[in-house]
Amino acid sequence: MVGRRAVVTGASSGIGAATVRLLRKNGWDVVGVARREDRLIALAEETGTEIFVADVTKQSDVDALRDFLSGLGPIHALVNNAGGAYGLASVEESDAEDWVRMYDVNVVGTKRVTSALLPLLRAGIEPGSTASIVMITSIAGHVLYEGGGGYNAAKFAEHALTGVLRLELAGEPIRVIEIAPGMVKTEEFSLVRFGGDQAKADAVYDNVPDPLYADDIAEAIVHAMELPPFVDLDLVTIKPVAQAAPHKVMRGTLQPKS
Ligand code: NDP
């Protein structure tokens, strides 16, 4: 059954915004969460989503989100998507503050939101239904690459949090789904990673034949949320065909060997 209420964090751009659009198209009530109100307002005007401005790294914001949602009623799905990478420097050279920020948003932010909203998810469970918690981790949470240190560490930790949560919720009708994307050409992910350097951000995708786009990941997220209630799409790894591993991206035209 669709047409229920989902909360999507990181809804102001990229994968989160695409997920809100698809959920709305499929009849879900949605609450999109992020820090930038202007972008959320534009998304609300476009899709009819509810919005809430919150920084998932701030407990007071997450508490306010929970209170706002309590006023709306139960929720049936949570998409923990807010996150990102800051920097691509080596372990030796990278800025420790970037590591703290990455851990804060990808791991502790996900924990804060999940802890706060679990009671509302439980309240939405009816006989025969299953609540969904979707974690957007990354292939960086599974495979190491040079320069990935802080982001790898954060996404490995988010993957660990996801696995532990699934163990702890066993016995309840709540499925914990991990979506681990590879290279997705979103407007802001690399721009944020490189501190606003558009040339460096563009170079990531330069001449990559058909990288993934936010809509491709949204399709997987929503598919997992709309499967029959007894099915848990436990871990989904999605990469463009041109990417064999985080550090092995093919550029130019893909061709069969002659
Ligand atoms: P974007 O940079 O486009 O989107 C990130 C979203 O997270 C924005 O909406 C941003 O909104 C929000 N956000 C960031 N920090 C916070 C915060 N403290 N509190 C609340 N919201 C926050 O990236 P993508 O859409 O590409 O990435 C989405 C997720 O997918 C991330 O977790 C990322 O790590 C992961 N991912 C991305 C890949 C890629 O190649 N693009 C690959 C693998 C995983 P605002 O700034 O308004 O708060």
mmCIF file of C-alpha atoms and ligand atoms in Angstrom:
data_model
loop_
_atom_site.group_PDB
_atom_site.id
_atom_site.type_symbol
_atom_site.label_atom_id
_atom_site.label_comp_id
_atom_site.label_asym_id
_atom_site.label_seq_id
_atom_site.Cartn_x
_atom_site.Cartn_y
_atom_site.Cartn_z
ATOM 1 C CA MET A 1 0.000 0.000 0.000
ATOM 2 C CA VAL A 2 1.389 3.413 -0.889
ATOM 3 C CA GLY A 3 0.135 6.868 -0.107
ATOM 4 C CA ARG A 4 1.473 6.907 3.416
ATOM 5 C CA ARG A 5 3.903 9.322 5.107
ATOM 6 C CA ALA A 6 7.656 9.290 4.535
ATOM 7 C CA VAL A 7 10.378 11.553 5.918
ATOM 8 C CA VAL A 8 13.360 12.260 3.659
ATOM 9 C CA THR A 9 16.440 14.013 5.034
ATOM 10 C CA GLY A 10 18.751 15.919 2.722
ATOM 11 C CA ALA A 11 15.741 16.814 0.583
ATOM 12 C CA SER A 12 17.005 20.155 -0.689
ATOM 13 C CA SER A 13 19.118 18.707 -3.510
ATOM 14 C CA GLY A 14 20.348 15.630 -5.358
ATOM 15 C CA ILE A 15 19.187 12.180 -4.310
ATOM 16 C CA GLY A 16 16.928 13.456 -1.514
ATOM 17 C CA ALA A 17 15.039 15.888 -3.753
ATOM 18 C CA ALA A 18 14.645 13.205 -6.457
ATOM 19 C CA THR A 19 13.283 10.800 -3.835
ATOM 20 C CA VAL A 20 10.739 13.359 -2.643
ATOM 21 C CA ARG A 21 9.599 13.931 -6.248
ATOM 22 C CA LEU A 22 9.119 10.207 -6.925
ATOM 23 C CA LEU A 23 7.381 9.516 -3.613
ATOM 24 C CA ARG A 24 4.961 12.382 -4.248
ATOM 25 C CA LYS A 25 4.326 11.085 -7.771
ATOM 26 C CA ASN A 26 3.517 7.677 -6.267
ATOM 27 C CA GLY A 27 1.015 9.142 -3.813
ATOM 28 C CA TRP A 28 3.020 9.334 -0.603
ATOM 29 C CA ASP A 29 2.684 12.155 1.888
ATOM 30 C CA VAL A 30 6.247 13.381 2.366
ATOM 31 C CA VAL A 31 8.146 15.608 4.757
ATOM 32 C CA GLY A 32 11.403 16.857 3.252
ATOM 33 C CA VAL A 33 14.107 17.939 5.684
ATOM 34 C CA ALA A 34 17.288 19.997 5.121
ATOM 35 C CA ARG A 35 18.948 23.211 6.277
ATOM 36 C CA ARG A 36 18.249 25.460 3.266
ATOM 37 C CA GLU A 37 14.701 26.737 3.523
ATOM 38 C CA ASP A 38 14.587 28.463 0.117
ATOM 39 C CA ARG A 39 15.320 25.212 -1.689
ATOM 40 C CA LEU A 40 12.784 23.316 0.416
ATOM 41 C CA ILE A 41 10.130 25.926 -0.325
ATOM 42 C CA ALA A 42 10.779 25.547 -4.064
ATOM 43 C CA LEU A 43 10.480 21.761 -3.717
ATOM 44 C CA ALA A 44 7.228 22.158 -1.776
ATOM 45 C CA GLU A 45 5.791 24.419 -4.481
ATOM 46 C CA GLU A 46 6.801 21.922 -7.146
ATOM 47 C CA THR A 47 5.708 18.684 -5.453
ATOM 48 C CA GLY A 48 3.325 19.507 -2.613
ATOM 49 C CA THR A 49 5.677 17.983 -0.056
ATOM 50 C CA GLU A 50 5.642 19.177 3.519
ATOM 51 C CA ILE A 51 8.980 20.605 4.575
ATOM 52 C CA PHE A 52 10.904 21.126 7.776
ATOM 53 C CA VAL A 53 14.137 23.062 8.174
ATOM 54 C CA ALA A 54 16.586 21.181 10.387
ATOM 55 C CA ASP A 55 20.272 20.484 10.751
ATOM 56 C CA VAL A 56 20.535 16.770 11.558
ATOM 57 C CA THR A 57 23.745 17.403 13.504
ATOM 58 C CA LYS A 58 21.842 19.517 16.050
ATOM 59 C CA GLN A 59 19.838 17.609 18.665
ATOM 60 C CA SER A 60 17.525 20.593 19.273
ATOM 61 C CA ASP A 61 16.639 20.674 15.543
ATOM 62 C CA VAL A 62 15.997 16.937 15.488
ATOM 63 C CA ASP A 63 13.803 17.228 18.587
ATOM 64 C CA ALA A 64 11.850 20.020 16.876
ATOM 65 C CA LEU A 65 11.459 17.814 13.787
ATOM 66 C CA ARG A 66 10.086 14.986 15.948
ATOM 67 C CA ASP A 67 7.608 17.402 17.586
ATOM 68 C CA PHE A 68 6.501 18.743 14.202
ATOM 69 C CA LEU A 69 5.984 15.210 12.879
ATOM 70 C CA SER A 70 4.104 14.163 16.026
ATOM 71 C CA GLY A 71 1.572 16.857 15.179
ATOM 72 C CA LEU A 72 1.065 15.370 11.707
ATOM 73 C CA GLY A 73 0.560 11.767 12.877
ATOM 74 C CA PRO A 74 2.431 8.502 12.424
ATOM 75 C CA ILE A 75 5.094 7.984 9.794
ATOM 76 C CA HIS A 76 5.684 4.861 7.746
ATOM 77 C CA ALA A 77 9.142 5.350 6.261
ATOM 78 C CA LEU A 78 12.327 7.265 6.991
ATOM 79 C CA VAL A 79 14.994 7.910 4.361
ATOM 80 C CA ASN A 80 18.263 8.891 6.061
ATOM 81 C CA ASN A 81 19.935 10.579 3.097
ATOM 82 C CA ALA A 82 21.492 13.772 4.518
ATOM 83 C CA GLY A 83 25.239 13.431 4.268
ATOM 84 C CA GLY A 84 28.239 14.087 2.157
ATOM 85 C CA ALA A 85 31.999 14.183 1.744
ATOM 86 C CA TYR A 86 34.337 17.025 2.657
ATOM 87 C CA GLY A 87 37.728 16.898 0.960
ATOM 88 C CA LEU A 88 39.719 14.284 -0.921
ATOM 89 C CA ALA A 89 43.092 14.685 0.775
ATOM 90 C CA SER A 90 45.206 11.868 2.174
ATOM 91 C CA VAL A 91 44.959 10.649 5.750
ATOM 92 C CA GLU A 92 48.196 12.502 6.439
ATOM 93 C CA GLU A 93 47.254 15.803 4.800
ATOM 94 C CA SER A 94 43.487 16.059 5.351
ATOM 95 C CA ASP A 95 41.883 18.463 7.800
ATOM 96 C CA ALA A 96 40.737 16.731 11.001
ATOM 97 C CA GLU A 97 37.790 19.128 11.193
ATOM 98 C CA ASP A 98 36.505 17.728 7.885
ATOM 99 C CA TRP A 99 36.596 14.253 9.433
ATOM 100 C CA VAL A 100 34.565 15.461 12.406
ATOM 101 C CA ARG A 101 31.981 17.081 10.120
ATOM 102 C CA MET A 102 31.683 13.950 7.983
ATOM 103 C CA TYR A 103 31.220 11.720 11.027
ATOM 104 C CA ASP A 104 28.749 14.164 12.507
ATOM 105 C CA VAL A 105 26.416 14.371 9.510
ATOM 106 C CA ASN A 106 26.697 10.865 8.019
ATOM 107 C CA VAL A 107 26.807 8.850 11.234
ATOM 108 C CA VAL A 108 25.667 10.772 14.303
ATOM 109 C CA GLY A 109 23.053 12.732 12.330
ATOM 110 C CA THR A 110 21.608 9.469 11.024
ATOM 111 C CA LYS A 111 21.600 8.083 14.568
ATOM 112 C CA ARG A 112 19.925 11.221 15.968
ATOM 113 C CA VAL A 113 17.106 11.181 13.398
ATOM 114 C CA THR A 114 16.579 7.426 13.657
ATOM 115 C CA SER A 115 16.379 7.489 17.461
ATOM 116 C CA ALA A 116 13.970 10.417 17.422
ATOM 117 C CA LEU A 117 11.623 9.002 14.788
ATOM 118 C CA LEU A 118 11.503 5.304 15.710
ATOM 119 C CA PRO A 119 8.544 5.820 18.096
ATOM 120 C CA LEU A 120 6.621 7.541 15.274
ATOM 121 C CA LEU A 121 7.478 4.714 12.883
ATOM 122 C CA ARG A 122 6.223 2.162 15.428
ATOM 123 C CA ALA A 123 3.028 4.170 15.838
ATOM 124 C CA GLY A 124 2.384 3.873 12.085
ATOM 125 C CA ILE A 125 2.590 0.081 11.980
ATOM 126 C CA GLU A 126 -0.764 -1.601 11.381
ATOM 127 C CA PRO A 127 -1.414 -5.359 11.279
ATOM 128 C CA GLY A 128 0.309 -6.699 8.165
ATOM 129 C CA SER A 129 2.346 -3.568 7.502
ATOM 130 C CA THR A 130 6.067 -2.924 7.831
ATOM 131 C CA ALA A 131 7.869 0.353 8.467
ATOM 132 C CA SER A 132 10.911 1.128 6.324
ATOM 133 C CA ILE A 133 14.167 2.780 7.357
ATOM 134 C CA VAL A 134 16.370 3.472 4.338
ATOM 135 C CA MET A 135 20.006 4.393 4.832
ATOM 136 C CA ILE A 136 21.868 6.045 1.959
ATOM 137 C CA THR A 137 25.429 4.979 2.601
ATOM 138 C CA SER A 138 27.862 4.642 -0.331
ATOM 139 C CA ILE A 139 30.209 2.191 -1.978
ATOM 140 C CA ALA A 140 32.704 4.238 0.084
ATOM 141 C CA GLY A 141 31.175 2.398 3.050
ATOM 142 C CA HIS A 142 32.328 -0.899 1.566
ATOM 143 C CA VAL A 143 35.441 -0.277 -0.528
ATOM 144 C CA LEU A 144 38.452 1.875 0.356
ATOM 145 C CA TYR A 145 40.131 4.401 -1.944
ATOM 146 C CA GLU A 146 43.074 6.750 -1.614
ATOM 147 C CA GLY A 147 41.893 10.183 -0.509
ATOM 148 C CA GLY A 148 38.718 8.614 0.839
ATOM 149 C CA GLY A 149 39.973 8.295 4.436
ATOM 150 C CA GLY A 150 37.507 10.475 6.331
ATOM 151 C CA TYR A 151 34.549 9.708 4.028
ATOM 152 C CA ASN A 152 35.367 5.983 3.983
ATOM 153 C CA ALA A 153 35.557 6.005 7.777
ATOM 154 C CA ALA A 154 32.222 7.796 8.092
ATOM 155 C CA LYS A 155 30.399 5.672 5.529
ATOM 156 C CA PHE A 156 31.864 2.409 6.921
ATOM 157 C CA ALA A 157 30.530 3.588 10.287
ATOM 158 C CA GLU A 158 27.117 4.380 8.794
ATOM 159 C CA HIS A 159 27.102 0.869 7.265
ATOM 160 C CA ALA A 160 27.954 -0.546 10.720
ATOM 161 C CA LEU A 161 25.200 1.485 12.370
ATOM 162 C CA THR A 162 22.764 0.135 9.765
ATOM 163 C CA GLY A 163 23.734 -3.490 10.436
ATOM 164 C CA VAL A 164 23.523 -3.084 14.198
ATOM 165 C CA LEU A 165 20.128 -1.390 13.916
ATOM 166 C CA ARG A 166 18.811 -4.297 11.822
ATOM 167 C CA LEU A 167 19.951 -6.758 14.505
ATOM 168 C CA GLU A 168 18.409 -4.693 17.282
ATOM 169 C CA LEU A 169 15.067 -4.272 15.503
ATOM 170 C CA ALA A 170 14.780 -7.977 14.622
ATOM 171 C CA GLY A 171 11.385 -9.196 15.792
ATOM 172 C CA GLU A 172 9.634 -5.939 14.914
ATOM 173 C CA PRO A 173 7.926 -5.268 11.565
ATOM 174 C CA ILE A 174 10.554 -2.718 10.599
ATOM 175 C CA ARG A 175 12.878 -3.288 7.644
ATOM 176 C CA VAL A 176 16.275 -1.635 7.499
ATOM 177 C CA ILE A 177 17.394 -1.076 3.908
ATOM 178 C CA GLU A 178 20.856 0.072 2.889
ATOM 179 C CA ILE A 179 21.321 1.691 -0.508
ATOM 180 C CA ALA A 180 25.003 2.105 -1.372
ATOM 181 C CA PRO A 181 25.463 4.214 -4.503
ATOM 182 C CA GLY A 182 28.610 4.564 -6.529
ATOM 183 C CA MET A 183 29.229 7.633 -8.670
ATOM 184 C CA VAL A 184 26.076 9.729 -8.929
ATOM 185 C CA LYS A 185 26.277 12.979 -10.860
ATOM 186 C CA THR A 186 24.336 15.266 -8.568
ATOM 187 C CA GLU A 187 24.530 19.021 -8.737
ATOM 188 C CA GLU A 188 26.219 19.511 -5.383
ATOM 189 C CA PHE A 189 27.915 16.382 -3.995
ATOM 190 C CA SER A 190 31.346 17.013 -5.569
ATOM 191 C CA LEU A 191 30.951 20.779 -5.320
ATOM 192 C CA VAL A 192 30.523 20.397 -1.551
ATOM 193 C CA ARG A 193 33.387 17.898 -1.401
ATOM 194 C CA PHE A 194 35.743 20.378 -3.095
ATOM 195 C CA GLY A 195 34.585 23.410 -1.098
ATOM 196 C CA GLY A 196 32.778 25.064 -4.038
ATOM 197 C CA ASP A 197 35.498 24.498 -6.683
ATOM 198 C CA GLN A 198 33.322 23.904 -9.780
ATOM 199 C CA ALA A 199 36.242 22.905 -12.033
ATOM 200 C CA LYS A 200 37.366 20.177 -9.629
ATOM 201 C CA ALA A 201 33.776 19.028 -9.206
ATOM 202 C CA ASP A 202 33.212 18.847 -12.984
ATOM 203 C CA ALA A 203 36.457 16.886 -13.459
ATOM 204 C CA VAL A 204 35.051 14.019 -11.357
ATOM 205 C CA TYR A 205 32.453 13.268 -14.048
ATOM 206 C CA ASP A 206 34.505 14.386 -17.043
ATOM 207 C CA ASN A 207 34.089 12.014 -19.979
ATOM 208 C CA VAL A 208 32.472 9.325 -17.811
ATOM 209 C CA PRO A 209 29.982 7.650 -20.129
ATOM 210 C CA ASP A 210 26.596 7.699 -18.428
ATOM 211 C CA PRO A 211 27.226 8.285 -14.737
ATOM 212 C CA LEU A 212 24.224 7.652 -12.514
ATOM 213 C CA TYR A 213 21.827 10.497 -11.762
ATOM 214 C CA ALA A 214 19.791 11.202 -8.645
ATOM 215 C CA ASP A 215 16.650 9.764 -10.271
ATOM 216 C CA ASP A 216 18.337 6.360 -10.654
ATOM 217 C CA ILE A 217 18.955 6.157 -6.907
ATOM 218 C CA ALA A 218 15.479 7.478 -6.102
ATOM 219 C CA GLU A 219 14.018 4.631 -8.200
ATOM 220 C CA ALA A 220 15.873 2.083 -6.059
ATOM 221 C CA ILE A 221 14.919 3.768 -2.783
ATOM 222 C CA VAL A 222 11.224 3.976 -3.611
ATOM 223 C CA HIS A 223 11.176 0.460 -5.085
ATOM 224 C CA ALA A 224 12.584 -0.902 -1.804
ATOM 225 C CA MET A 225 9.987 1.050 0.205
ATOM 226 C CA GLU A 226 7.088 -0.206 -1.919
ATOM 227 C CA LEU A 227 7.964 -3.916 -1.946
ATOM 228 C CA PRO A 228 5.607 -6.301 -0.122
ATOM 229 C CA PRO A 229 5.916 -5.861 3.662
ATOM 230 C CA PHE A 230 7.806 -9.128 4.247
ATOM 231 C CA VAL A 231 10.613 -8.254 1.774
ATOM 232 C CA ASP A 232 13.736 -6.467 2.997
ATOM 233 C CA LEU A 233 16.058 -5.291 0.234
ATOM 234 C CA ASP A 234 18.844 -5.499 2.767
ATOM 235 C CA LEU A 235 21.748 -4.015 0.795
ATOM 236 C CA VAL A 236 21.637 -2.573 -2.685
ATOM 237 C CA THR A 237 24.841 -1.477 -4.382
ATOM 238 C CA ILE A 238 24.316 0.641 -7.496
ATOM 239 C CA LYS A 239 27.120 1.828 -9.761
ATOM 240 C CA PRO A 240 27.285 3.071 -13.313
ATOM 241 C CA VAL A 241 28.549 0.363 -15.651
ATOM 242 C CA ALA A 242 31.619 2.563 -16.213
ATOM 243 C CA GLN A 243 32.605 2.239 -12.538
ATOM 244 C CA ALA A 244 34.088 -1.071 -11.383
ATOM 245 C CA ALA A 245 35.170 0.332 -7.991
ATOM 246 C CA PRO A 246 35.387 3.786 -6.377
ATOM 247 C CA HIS A 247 38.886 4.217 -7.794
ATOM 248 C CA LYS A 248 38.298 2.455 -11.115
ATOM 249 C CA VAL A 249 36.146 4.675 -13.291
ATOM 250 C CA MET A 250 36.368 4.244 -17.067
ATOM 251 C CA ARG A 251 36.306 7.362 -19.255
ATOM 252 C CA GLY A 252 35.465 7.521 -22.929
ATOM 253 C CA THR A 253 33.135 5.175 -24.774
ATOM 254 C CA LEU A 254 32.553 1.694 -23.395
ATOM 255 C CA GLN A 255 33.174 -0.867 -26.106
ATOM 256 C CA PRO A 256 33.243 -4.640 -26.379
ATOM 257 C CA LYS A 257 36.727 -6.099 -26.855
ATOM 258 C CA SER A 258 37.372 -6.819 -30.518
HETATM 259 P P1 NDP B 1 23.946 16.605 -2.232
HETATM 260 O O1 NDP B 1 25.134 17.358 -1.753
HETATM 261 O O2 NDP B 1 23.292 16.987 -3.506
HETATM 262 O O3 NDP B 1 22.825 16.559 -1.106
HETATM 263 C C1 NDP B 1 23.108 16.446 0.266
HETATM 264 C C2 NDP B 1 21.851 16.809 1.023
HETATM 265 O O4 NDP B 1 22.114 16.673 2.416
HETATM 266 C C3 NDP B 1 21.416 18.248 0.775
HETATM 267 O O5 NDP B 1 20.016 18.279 0.661
HETATM 268 C C4 NDP B 1 21.866 18.970 2.042
HETATM 269 O O6 NDP B 1 20.968 20.042 2.265
HETATM 270 C C5 NDP B 1 21.687 17.864 3.072
HETATM 271 N N1 NDP B 1 22.481 18.067 4.270
HETATM 272 C C6 NDP B 1 23.818 18.161 4.351
HETATM 273 N N2 NDP B 1 24.192 18.384 5.627
HETATM 274 C C7 NDP B 1 23.030 18.411 6.352
HETATM 275 C C8 NDP B 1 22.749 18.621 7.722
HETATM 276 N N3 NDP B 1 23.722 18.835 8.616
HETATM 277 N N4 NDP B 1 21.465 18.596 8.124
HETATM 278 C C9 NDP B 1 20.463 18.379 7.229
HETATM 279 N N5 NDP B 1 20.671 18.185 5.919
HETATM 280 C C10 NDP B 1 21.953 18.203 5.498
HETATM 281 O O7 NDP B 1 24.439 15.080 -2.307
HETATM 282 P P2 NDP B 1 23.791 13.772 -2.945
HETATM 283 O O8 NDP B 1 22.360 13.924 -3.209
HETATM 284 O O9 NDP B 1 24.691 13.359 -4.042
HETATM 285 O O10 NDP B 1 24.051 12.750 -1.735
HETATM 286 C C11 NDP B 1 23.021 12.318 -0.870
HETATM 287 C C12 NDP B 1 23.545 11.166 -0.032
HETATM 288 O O11 NDP B 1 24.060 10.153 -0.876
HETATM 289 C C13 NDP B 1 24.685 11.560 0.918
HETATM 290 O O12 NDP B 1 24.552 10.837 2.124
HETATM 291 C C14 NDP B 1 25.918 11.083 0.153
HETATM 292 O O13 NDP B 1 26.998 10.809 1.024
HETATM 293 C C15 NDP B 1 25.394 9.841 -0.523
HETATM 294 N N6 NDP B 1 26.101 9.419 -1.710
HETATM 295 C C16 NDP B 1 26.285 10.247 -2.786
HETATM 296 C C17 NDP B 1 26.989 9.813 -3.897
HETATM 297 C C18 NDP B 1 27.267 10.681 -5.082
HETATM 298 O O14 NDP B 1 28.139 10.309 -5.895
HETATM 299 N N7 NDP B 1 26.569 11.784 -5.283
HETATM 300 C C19 NDP B 1 27.545 8.460 -3.943
HETATM 301 C C20 NDP B 1 27.274 7.668 -2.779
HETATM 302 C C21 NDP B 1 26.576 8.146 -1.719
HETATM 303 P P3 NDP B 1 21.292 21.409 3.039
HETATM 304 O O15 NDP B 1 22.666 21.828 2.609
HETATM 305 O O16 NDP B 1 20.196 22.312 2.560
HETATM 306 O O17 NDP B 1 21.173 21.057 4.470
#
